[in-house]
Coordinates of C-alpha atoms and ligand atoms in Angstrom, one line a residue:
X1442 CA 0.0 0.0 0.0
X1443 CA 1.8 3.3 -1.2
X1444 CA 0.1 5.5 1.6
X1445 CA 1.3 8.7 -0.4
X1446 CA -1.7 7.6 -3.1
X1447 CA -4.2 8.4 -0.3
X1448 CA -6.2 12.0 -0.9
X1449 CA -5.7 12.8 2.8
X1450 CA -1.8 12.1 2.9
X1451 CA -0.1 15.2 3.8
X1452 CA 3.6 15.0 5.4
X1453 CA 3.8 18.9 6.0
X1454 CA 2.6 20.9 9.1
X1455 CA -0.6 23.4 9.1
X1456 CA 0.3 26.4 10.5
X1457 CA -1.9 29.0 10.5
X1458 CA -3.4 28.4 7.2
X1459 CA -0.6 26.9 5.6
X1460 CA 1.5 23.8 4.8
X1461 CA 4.9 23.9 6.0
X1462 CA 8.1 22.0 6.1
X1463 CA 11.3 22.2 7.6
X1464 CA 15.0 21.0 7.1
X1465 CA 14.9 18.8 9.6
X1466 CA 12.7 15.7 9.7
X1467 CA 11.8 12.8 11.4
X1468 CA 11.1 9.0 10.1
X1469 CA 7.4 8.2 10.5
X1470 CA 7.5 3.9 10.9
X1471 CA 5.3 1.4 10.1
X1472 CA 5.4 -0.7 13.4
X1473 CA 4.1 -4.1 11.4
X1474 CA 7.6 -4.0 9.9
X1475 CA 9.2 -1.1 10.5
X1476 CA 9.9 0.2 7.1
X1477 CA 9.6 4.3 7.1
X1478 CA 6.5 5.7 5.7
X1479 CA 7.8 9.0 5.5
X1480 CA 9.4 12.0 7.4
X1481 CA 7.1 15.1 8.8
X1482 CA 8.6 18.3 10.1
X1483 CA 10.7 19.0 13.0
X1484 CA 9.9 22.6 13.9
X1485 CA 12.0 25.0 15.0
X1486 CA 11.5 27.3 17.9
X1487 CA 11.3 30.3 15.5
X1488 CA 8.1 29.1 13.5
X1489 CA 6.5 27.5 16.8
X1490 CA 6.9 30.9 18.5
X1491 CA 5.3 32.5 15.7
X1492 CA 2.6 29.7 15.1
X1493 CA 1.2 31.2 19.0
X1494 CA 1.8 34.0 17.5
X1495 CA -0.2 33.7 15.0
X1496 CA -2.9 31.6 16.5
X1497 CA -3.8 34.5 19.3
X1498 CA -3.9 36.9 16.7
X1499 CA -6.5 34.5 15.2
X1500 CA -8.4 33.7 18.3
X1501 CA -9.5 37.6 18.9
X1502 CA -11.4 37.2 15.6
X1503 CA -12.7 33.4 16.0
X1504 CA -14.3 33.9 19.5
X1505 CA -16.2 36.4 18.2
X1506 CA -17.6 34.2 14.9
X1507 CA -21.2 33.4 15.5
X1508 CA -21.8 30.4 17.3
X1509 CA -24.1 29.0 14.2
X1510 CA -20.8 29.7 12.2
X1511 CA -18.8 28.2 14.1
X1512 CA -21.0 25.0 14.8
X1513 CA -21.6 24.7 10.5
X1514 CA -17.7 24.6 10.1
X1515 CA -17.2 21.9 12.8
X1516 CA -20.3 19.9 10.9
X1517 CA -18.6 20.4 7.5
X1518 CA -15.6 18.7 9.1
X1519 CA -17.9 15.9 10.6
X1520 CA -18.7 15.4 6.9
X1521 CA -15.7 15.4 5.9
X1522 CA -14.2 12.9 8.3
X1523 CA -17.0 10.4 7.7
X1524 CA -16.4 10.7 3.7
X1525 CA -12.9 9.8 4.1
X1526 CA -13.1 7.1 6.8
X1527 CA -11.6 4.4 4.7
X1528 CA -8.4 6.4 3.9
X1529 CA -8.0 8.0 7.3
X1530 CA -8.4 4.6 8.8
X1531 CA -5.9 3.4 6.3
X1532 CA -2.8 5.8 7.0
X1533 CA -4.0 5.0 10.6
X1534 CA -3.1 1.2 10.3
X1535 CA -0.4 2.1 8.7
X1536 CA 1.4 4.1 11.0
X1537 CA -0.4 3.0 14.7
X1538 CA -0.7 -1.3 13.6
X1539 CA -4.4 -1.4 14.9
X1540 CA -6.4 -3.0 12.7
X1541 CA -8.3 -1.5 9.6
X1542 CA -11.9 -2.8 11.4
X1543 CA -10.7 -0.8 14.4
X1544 CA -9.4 2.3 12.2
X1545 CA -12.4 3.2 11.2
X1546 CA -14.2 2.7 14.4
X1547 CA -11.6 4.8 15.6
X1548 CA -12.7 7.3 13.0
X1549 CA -16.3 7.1 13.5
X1550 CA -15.4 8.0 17.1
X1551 CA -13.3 10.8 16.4
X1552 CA -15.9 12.3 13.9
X1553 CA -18.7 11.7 16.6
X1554 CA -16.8 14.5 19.6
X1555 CA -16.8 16.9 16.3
X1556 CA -20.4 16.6 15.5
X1557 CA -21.2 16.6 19.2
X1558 CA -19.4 19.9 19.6
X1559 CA -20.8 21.3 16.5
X1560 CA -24.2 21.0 18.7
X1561 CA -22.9 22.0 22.1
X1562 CA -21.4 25.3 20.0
X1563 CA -24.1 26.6 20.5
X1564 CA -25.5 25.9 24.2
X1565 CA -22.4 27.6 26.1
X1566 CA -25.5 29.3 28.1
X1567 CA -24.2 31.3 31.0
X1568 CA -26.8 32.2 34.0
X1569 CA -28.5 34.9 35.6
X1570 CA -28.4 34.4 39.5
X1571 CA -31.1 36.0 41.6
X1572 CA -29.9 38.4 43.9
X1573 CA -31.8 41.7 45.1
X1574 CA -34.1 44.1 43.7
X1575 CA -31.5 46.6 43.0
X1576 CA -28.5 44.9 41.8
X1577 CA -28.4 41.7 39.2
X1578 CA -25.8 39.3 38.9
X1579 CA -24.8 37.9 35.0
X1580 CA -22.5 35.1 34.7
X1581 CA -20.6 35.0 30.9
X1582 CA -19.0 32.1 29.5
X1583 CA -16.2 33.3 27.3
X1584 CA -13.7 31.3 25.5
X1585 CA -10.7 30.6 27.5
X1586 CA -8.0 31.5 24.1
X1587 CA -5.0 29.9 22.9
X1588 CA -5.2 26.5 23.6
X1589 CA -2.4 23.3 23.1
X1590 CA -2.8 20.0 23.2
X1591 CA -0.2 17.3 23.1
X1592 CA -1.6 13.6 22.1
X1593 CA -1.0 10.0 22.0
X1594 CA -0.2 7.5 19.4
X1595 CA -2.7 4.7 20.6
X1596 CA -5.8 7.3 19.6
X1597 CA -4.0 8.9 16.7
X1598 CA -7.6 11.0 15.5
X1599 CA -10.4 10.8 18.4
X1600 CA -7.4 12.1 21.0
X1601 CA -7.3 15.2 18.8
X1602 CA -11.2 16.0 18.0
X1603 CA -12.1 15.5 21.8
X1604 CA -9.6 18.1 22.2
X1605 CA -9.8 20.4 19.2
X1606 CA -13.9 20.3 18.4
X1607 CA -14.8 21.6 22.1
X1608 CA -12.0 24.0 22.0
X1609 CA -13.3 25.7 18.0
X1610 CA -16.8 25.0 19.5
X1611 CA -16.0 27.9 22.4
X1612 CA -14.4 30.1 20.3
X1613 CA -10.8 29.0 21.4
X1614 CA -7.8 28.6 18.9
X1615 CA -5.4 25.4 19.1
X1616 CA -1.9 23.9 18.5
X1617 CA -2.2 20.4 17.9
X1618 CA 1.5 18.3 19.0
X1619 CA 0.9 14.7 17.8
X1620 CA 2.6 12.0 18.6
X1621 CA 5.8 11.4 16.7
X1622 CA 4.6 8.0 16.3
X1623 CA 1.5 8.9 14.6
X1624 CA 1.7 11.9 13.2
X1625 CA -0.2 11.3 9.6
X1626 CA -3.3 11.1 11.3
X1627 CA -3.0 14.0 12.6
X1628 CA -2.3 16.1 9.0
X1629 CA -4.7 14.2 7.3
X1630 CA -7.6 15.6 9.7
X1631 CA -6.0 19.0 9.6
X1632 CA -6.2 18.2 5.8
X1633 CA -10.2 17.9 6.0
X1634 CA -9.9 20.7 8.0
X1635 CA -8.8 23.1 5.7
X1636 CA -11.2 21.9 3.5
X1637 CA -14.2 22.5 5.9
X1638 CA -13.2 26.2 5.8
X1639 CA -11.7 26.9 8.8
X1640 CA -9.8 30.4 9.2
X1641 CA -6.7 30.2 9.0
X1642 CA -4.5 30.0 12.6
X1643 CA -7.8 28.4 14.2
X1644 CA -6.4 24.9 14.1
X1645 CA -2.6 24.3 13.6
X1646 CA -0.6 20.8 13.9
X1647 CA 3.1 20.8 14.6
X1648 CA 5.6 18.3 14.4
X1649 CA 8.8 17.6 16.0
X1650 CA 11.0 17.3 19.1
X1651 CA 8.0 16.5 22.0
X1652 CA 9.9 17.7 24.7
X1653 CA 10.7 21.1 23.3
X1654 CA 7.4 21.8 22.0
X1655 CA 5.8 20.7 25.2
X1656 CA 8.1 23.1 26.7
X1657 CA 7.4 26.1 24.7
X1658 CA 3.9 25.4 24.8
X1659 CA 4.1 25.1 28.9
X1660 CA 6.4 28.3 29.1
X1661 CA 4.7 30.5 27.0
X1662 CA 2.0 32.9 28.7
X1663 CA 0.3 32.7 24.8
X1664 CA -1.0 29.6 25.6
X1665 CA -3.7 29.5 28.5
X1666 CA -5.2 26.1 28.7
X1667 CA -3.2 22.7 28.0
X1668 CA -5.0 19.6 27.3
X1669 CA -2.7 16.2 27.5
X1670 CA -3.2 12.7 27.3
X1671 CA -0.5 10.4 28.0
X1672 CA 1.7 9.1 31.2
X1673 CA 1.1 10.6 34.6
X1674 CA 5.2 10.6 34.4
X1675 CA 4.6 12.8 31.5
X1676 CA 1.5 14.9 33.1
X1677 CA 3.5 16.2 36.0
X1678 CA 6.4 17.4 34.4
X1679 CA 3.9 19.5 32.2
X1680 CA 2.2 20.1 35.0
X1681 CA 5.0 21.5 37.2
X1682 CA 6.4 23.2 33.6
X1683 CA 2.8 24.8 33.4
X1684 CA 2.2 26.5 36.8
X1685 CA 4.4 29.5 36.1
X1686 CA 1.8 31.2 33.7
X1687 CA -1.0 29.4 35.5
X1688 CA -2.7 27.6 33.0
X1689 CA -5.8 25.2 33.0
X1690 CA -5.2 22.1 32.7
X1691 CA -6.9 18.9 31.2
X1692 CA -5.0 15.9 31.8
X1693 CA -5.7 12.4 31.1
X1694 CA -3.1 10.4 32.2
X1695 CA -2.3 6.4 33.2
X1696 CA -5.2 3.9 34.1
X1697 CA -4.8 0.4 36.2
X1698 CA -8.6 -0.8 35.5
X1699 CA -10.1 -3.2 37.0
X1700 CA -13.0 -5.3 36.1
X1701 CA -15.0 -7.0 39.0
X1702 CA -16.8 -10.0 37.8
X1703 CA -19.4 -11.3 40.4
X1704 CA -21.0 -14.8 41.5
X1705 CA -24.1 -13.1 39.4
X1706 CA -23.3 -12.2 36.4
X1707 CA -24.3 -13.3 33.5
X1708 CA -21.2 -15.0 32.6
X1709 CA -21.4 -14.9 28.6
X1710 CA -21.9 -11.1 29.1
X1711 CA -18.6 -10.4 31.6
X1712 CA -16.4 -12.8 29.2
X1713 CA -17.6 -10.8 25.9
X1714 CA -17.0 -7.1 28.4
X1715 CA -13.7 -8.5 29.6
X1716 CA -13.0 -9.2 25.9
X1717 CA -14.0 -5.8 24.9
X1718 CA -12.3 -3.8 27.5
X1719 CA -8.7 -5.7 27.1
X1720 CA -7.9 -6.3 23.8
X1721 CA -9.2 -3.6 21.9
X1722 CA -6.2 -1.6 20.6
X1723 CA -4.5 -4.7 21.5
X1724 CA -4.7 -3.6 24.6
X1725 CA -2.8 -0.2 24.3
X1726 CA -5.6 2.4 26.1
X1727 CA -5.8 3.9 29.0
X1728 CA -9.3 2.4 29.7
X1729 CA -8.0 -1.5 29.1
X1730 CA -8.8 -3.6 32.0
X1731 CA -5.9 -4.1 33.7
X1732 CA -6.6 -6.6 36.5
X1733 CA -9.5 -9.1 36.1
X1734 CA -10.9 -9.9 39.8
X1735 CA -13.5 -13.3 39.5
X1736 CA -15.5 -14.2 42.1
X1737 CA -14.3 -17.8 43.3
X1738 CA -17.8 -19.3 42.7
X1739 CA -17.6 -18.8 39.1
X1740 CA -14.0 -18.5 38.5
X1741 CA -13.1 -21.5 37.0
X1742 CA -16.0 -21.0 34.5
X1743 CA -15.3 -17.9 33.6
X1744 CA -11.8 -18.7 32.9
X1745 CA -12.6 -21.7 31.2
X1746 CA -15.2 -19.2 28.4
X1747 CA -12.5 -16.5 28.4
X1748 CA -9.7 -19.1 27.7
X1749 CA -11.2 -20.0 24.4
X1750 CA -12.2 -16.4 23.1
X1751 CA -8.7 -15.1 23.7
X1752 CA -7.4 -18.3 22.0
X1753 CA -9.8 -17.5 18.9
X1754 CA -8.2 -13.9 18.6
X1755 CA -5.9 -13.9 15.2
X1756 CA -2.5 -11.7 15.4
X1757 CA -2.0 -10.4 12.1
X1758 CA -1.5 -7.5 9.9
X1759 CA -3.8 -5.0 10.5
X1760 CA -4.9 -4.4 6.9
X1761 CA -6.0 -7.8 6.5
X1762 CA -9.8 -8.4 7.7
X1763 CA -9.6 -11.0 9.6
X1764 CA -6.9 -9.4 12.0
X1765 CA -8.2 -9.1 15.5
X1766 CA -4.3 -7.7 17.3
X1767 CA -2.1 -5.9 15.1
X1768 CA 1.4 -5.1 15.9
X1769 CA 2.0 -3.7 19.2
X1770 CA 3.1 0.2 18.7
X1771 CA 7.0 -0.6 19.0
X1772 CA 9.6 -3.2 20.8
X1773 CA 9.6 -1.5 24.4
X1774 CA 5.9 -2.1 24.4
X1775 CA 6.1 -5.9 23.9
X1776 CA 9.4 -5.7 26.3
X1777 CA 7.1 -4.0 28.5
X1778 CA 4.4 -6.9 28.4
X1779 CA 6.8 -9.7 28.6
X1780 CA 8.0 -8.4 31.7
X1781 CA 4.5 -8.4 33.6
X1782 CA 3.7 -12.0 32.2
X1783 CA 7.4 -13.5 33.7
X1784 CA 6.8 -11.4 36.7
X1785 CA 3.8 -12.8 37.4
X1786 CA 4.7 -16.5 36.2
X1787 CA 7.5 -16.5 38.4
X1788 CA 5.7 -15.2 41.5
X1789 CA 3.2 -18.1 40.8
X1790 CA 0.7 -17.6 38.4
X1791 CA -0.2 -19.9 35.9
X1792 CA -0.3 -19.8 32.4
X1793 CA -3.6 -20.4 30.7
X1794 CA -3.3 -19.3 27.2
X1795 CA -0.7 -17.3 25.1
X1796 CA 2.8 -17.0 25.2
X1797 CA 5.2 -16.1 27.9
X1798 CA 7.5 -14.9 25.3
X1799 CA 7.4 -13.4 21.8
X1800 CA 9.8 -13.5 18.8
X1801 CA 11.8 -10.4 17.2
X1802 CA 9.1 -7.6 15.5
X1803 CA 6.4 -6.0 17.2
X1804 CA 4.0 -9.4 17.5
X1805 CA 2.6 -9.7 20.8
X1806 CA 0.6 -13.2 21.6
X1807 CA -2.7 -12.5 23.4
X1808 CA -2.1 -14.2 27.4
X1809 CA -4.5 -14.9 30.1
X1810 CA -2.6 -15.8 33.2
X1811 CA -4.6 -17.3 36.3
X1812 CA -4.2 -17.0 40.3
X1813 CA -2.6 -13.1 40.2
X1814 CA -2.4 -11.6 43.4
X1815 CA -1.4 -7.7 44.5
X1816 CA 2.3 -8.3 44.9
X1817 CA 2.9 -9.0 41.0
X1818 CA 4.0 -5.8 39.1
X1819 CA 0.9 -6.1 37.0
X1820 CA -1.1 -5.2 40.2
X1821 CA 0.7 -1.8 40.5
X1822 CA 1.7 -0.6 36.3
X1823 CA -0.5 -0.5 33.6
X1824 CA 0.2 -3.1 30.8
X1825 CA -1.1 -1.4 28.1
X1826 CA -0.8 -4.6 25.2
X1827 CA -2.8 -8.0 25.5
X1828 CA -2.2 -9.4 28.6
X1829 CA -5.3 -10.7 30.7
X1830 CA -4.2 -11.4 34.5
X1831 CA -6.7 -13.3 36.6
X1832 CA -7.0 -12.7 40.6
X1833 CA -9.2 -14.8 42.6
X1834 CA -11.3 -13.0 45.3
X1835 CA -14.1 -14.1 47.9
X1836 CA -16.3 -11.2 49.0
X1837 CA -17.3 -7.6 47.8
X1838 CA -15.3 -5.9 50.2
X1839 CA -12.4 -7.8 49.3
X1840 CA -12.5 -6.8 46.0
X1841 CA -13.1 -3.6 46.4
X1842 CA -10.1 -2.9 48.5
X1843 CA -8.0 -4.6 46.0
X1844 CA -9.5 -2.8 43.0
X1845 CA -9.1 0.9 44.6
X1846 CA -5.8 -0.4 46.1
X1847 CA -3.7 1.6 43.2
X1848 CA -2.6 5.5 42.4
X1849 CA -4.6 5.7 39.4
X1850 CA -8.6 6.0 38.9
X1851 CA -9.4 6.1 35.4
X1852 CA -11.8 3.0 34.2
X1853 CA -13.1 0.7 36.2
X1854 CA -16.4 -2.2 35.4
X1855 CA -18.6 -4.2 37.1
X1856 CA -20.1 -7.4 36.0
X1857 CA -23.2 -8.4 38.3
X1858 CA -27.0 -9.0 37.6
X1859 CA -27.7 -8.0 41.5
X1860 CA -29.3 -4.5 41.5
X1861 CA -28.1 -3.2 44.7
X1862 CA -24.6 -4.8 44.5
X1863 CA -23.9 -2.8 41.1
X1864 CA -25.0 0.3 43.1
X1865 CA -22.9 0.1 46.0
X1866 CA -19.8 -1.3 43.9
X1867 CA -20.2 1.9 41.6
X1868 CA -20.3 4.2 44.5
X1869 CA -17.3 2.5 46.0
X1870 CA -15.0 1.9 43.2
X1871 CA -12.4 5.2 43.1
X1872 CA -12.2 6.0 39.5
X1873 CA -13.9 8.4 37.1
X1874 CA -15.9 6.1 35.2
X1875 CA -17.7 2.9 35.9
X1876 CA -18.7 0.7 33.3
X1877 CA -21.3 -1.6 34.7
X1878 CA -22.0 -5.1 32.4
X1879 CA -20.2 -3.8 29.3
X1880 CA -16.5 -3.3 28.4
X1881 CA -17.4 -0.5 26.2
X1882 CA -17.8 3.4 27.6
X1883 CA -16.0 5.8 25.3
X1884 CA -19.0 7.9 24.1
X1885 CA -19.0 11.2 22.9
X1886 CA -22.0 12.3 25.0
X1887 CA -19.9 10.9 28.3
X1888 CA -17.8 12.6 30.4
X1889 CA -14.1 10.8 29.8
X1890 CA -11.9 11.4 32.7
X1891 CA -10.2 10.2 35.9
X1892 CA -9.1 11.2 39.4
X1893 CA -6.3 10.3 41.9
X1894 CA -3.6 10.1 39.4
X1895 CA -5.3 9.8 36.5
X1896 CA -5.5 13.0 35.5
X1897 CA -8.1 16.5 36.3
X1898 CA -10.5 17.2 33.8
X1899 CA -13.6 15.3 31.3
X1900 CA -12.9 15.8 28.1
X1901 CA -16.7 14.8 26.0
X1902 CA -20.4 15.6 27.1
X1903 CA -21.6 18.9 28.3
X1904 CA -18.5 18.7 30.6
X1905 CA -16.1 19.0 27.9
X1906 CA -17.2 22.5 26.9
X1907 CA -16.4 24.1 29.7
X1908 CA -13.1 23.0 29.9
X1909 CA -12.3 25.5 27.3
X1910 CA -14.5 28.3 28.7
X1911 CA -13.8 31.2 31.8
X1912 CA -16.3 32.1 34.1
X1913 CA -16.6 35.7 33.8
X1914 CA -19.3 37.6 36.6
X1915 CA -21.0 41.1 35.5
X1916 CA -22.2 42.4 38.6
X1917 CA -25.3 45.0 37.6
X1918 CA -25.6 47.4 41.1
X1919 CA -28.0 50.2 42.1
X1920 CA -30.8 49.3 39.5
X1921 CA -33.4 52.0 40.4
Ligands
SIN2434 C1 -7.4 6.3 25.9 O1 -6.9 5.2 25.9 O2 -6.7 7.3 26.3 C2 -8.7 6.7 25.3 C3 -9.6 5.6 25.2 C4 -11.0 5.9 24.8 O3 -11.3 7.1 24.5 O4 -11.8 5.0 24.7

């Protein structure tokens, strides 16, 4: 597949309105093989500089674009995404490994936070508080300005519209640092972008060194809201580099999610959710179930079901059909997994299905592993590739200690058919989102978001508007 063919390819940078390259470049690898797809831009301080620059200059003039403007441009892009699905999905393989069935899912989702903002464009409703008969009290929503967002590779397009479509939809401007990994995602969107008629400097994607653009993004008192998904390792440093020109954050950071699979749950339904929840992306996202706790009534059973869907699951290329795990993003991440399974294995698990080892390339076996317990490093770090690790537990409390017993509080699910149980489980579980007999919770219309230290901020829903609007109070006084 020559991915230059594609209408959407661009290896440039948009920059206020324009495509731009630079002398120095970086390789852009396929990780099925990795042969070089091409290079994209490394920036240089100079034209990033100038790209904030250029994208306040921009903002004064966008925030004050009627909403019904500005929700008909974000629709146009909608459009736009949707029509070329196939060919986004397609550079997305390419460059991330997932496979093409999962691309354009991964589209589809993307496109949905950009229609979903072009709606919510429109409702940033402020209030009028009652106060007394002589004075009235107005609160504004106004858009916050120049916003940046740094992304991740294992989301190469819905990372950037749940970012990008509520910032445009609030009148905001954006810079847009992809991933180096997956950075033709990112240009082929700004490519649709252009053509939706965006002005120019609204939307920009750079390219290049992540550290130093996270660092002039961080430093510079242009820039007054970041939004970042990726490690927590990575959130605090931007975090600490940040609080010097006081900027909002959004942060979505590292997950450790469990999944808590009762005595009463319909088993068929927690083995298809645990299936869901771990292996799409090949496990790669933040949301992944990361320890499996089974009740010990029904774990044998469930293991037993589980064992022979993971089993089914075909490693492959990512552009062929019937691919259900692509490559894993590079060598560190399989490195990364092998570690966890040996860890565990020689703590005393035992192996149920998979592979405690891989070959060379960036093919990663899907494992379950049974009889975890807290002490194994897969307990405490996050995975992040196909590796299903089984702990046994006996009660509700139990497993609730061991399921909050982590830093992080991102995803967590429930599996149980008892009303009250799923009830108090949810209200117990530490984490920002609970799915409850599904695997599956990434919606548009949701708010997406953790606590402890999994990040501050929702990104999605009603919620994810106002991450990129101030609060500003008009006090009306001696009304006579
Ligand atoms: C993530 O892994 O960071 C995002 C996953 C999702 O949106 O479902």
């Amino acid at each position: 597949m020559d991915i230059t063919s594609l209408s959407v390819f661009e290896n440039r940078c948009w920059v206020n309105g324009q495509w731009i390259s630079a002398q120095e470049t970086l390789e852009v690898k396929n990780p099925l093989d990795n042969s070089i797809l091409t290079t994209v831009p490394v920036l240089d301080d100079v034209v990033i500089e100038q790209a904030l620059l250029d994208a306040e200059i921009a903002q004064k003039k966008w925030k004050n674009v009627a909403t019904g403007e500005r929700s008909r441009l974000l629709r146009n892009w909608f459009d736009l995404l949707i029509q070329h699905q196939d060919e986004l999905a397609t550079i997305m393989t390419l460059e991330q490994g997932k496979p093409f069935k999962e691309a354009k899912g991964e589209i589809a989702y993307a496109a949905s936070y950009v229609e979903w903002f072009s709606e919510e464009a429109k409702r940033a409703y402020g209030d009028i508080i009652p106060s007394n008969a002589t004075s009235e009290i107005l609160v504004f929503k106004e858009a916050v300005g120049v916003c940046a967002a740094i992304t991740p590779w294992n989301f190469p397009a819905a990372m950037i519209t749940r970012k990008v479509a509520p910032a445009l939809a609030a009148g905001c401007t954006i810079l847009v640092k992809p991933a180096s990994e997956t950075p033709l995602t990112a240009l082929a969107i700004a490519k649709l972008a252009e053509r939706a008629g965006f002005p120019a400097g609204v939307f920009n994607v750079l390219t290049g060194s992540s550290t130093r653009i996270g660092q002039i993004f961080t430093q510079s008192p242009i820039v007054k809201k970041l939004s970042f998904t990726g490690s927590t390792e990575t959130g605090v440093k931007l975090m600490a580099q940040s609080a010097p020109t006081i900027k909002k954050l959004s942060l979505e950071l590292g997950g450790n999610a469990p999944v808590l699979v009762f005595n009463s749950a319909n088993l068929d339904q927690a083995v298809q959710g645990v299936m869901d929840t771990k292996f799409r992306n090949a496990g790669q996202t933040c949301v992944c179930a990361n320890r499996i706790y089974v009740q010990s009534e029904i774990y044998d059973a469930f293991i037993e079901k589980l064992k022979v869907k993971v089993e089914a699951l075909k490693v492959g290329n990512g552009l062929d059909p019937d691919t259900d795990i692509g490559p894993l993003i590079n060598r560190k991440a399989i490195l990364k997994v092998e570690e966890h399974i040996q860890d565990a294995l020689s703590k005393g698990a035992i192996l149920v299905a998979g592979k405690t080892q891989n070959s060379d390339a960036n093919w990663c076996v899907p494992t379950l592993v049974k009889d975890v317990t807290q002490d194994m490093l897969c307990a405490k770090e996050e995975t992040f590739g196909p590796f299903a690790p089984i702990f046994k537990f006996e009660n509700e409390a139990q497993a609730l200690a061991m399921s909050n017993d982590t830093e992080f509080g991102l995803a967590s699910y429930v599996f149980t058919q008892d009303m009250n149980q799923f009830i108090r489980v949810s209200r117990g579980l530490e984490y920002g989102m609970v799915g409850v007999n599904t695997g599956l919770i990434s919606n548009a219309a949701a708010p997406f978001g953790g606590v402890k230290s999994s990040g501050i901020g929702r990104e999605g829903s009603k919620y994810g508007l106002d991450e990129y609007l101030e609060i500003k109070y008009v006090c009306i006084g001696n009304i006579s």
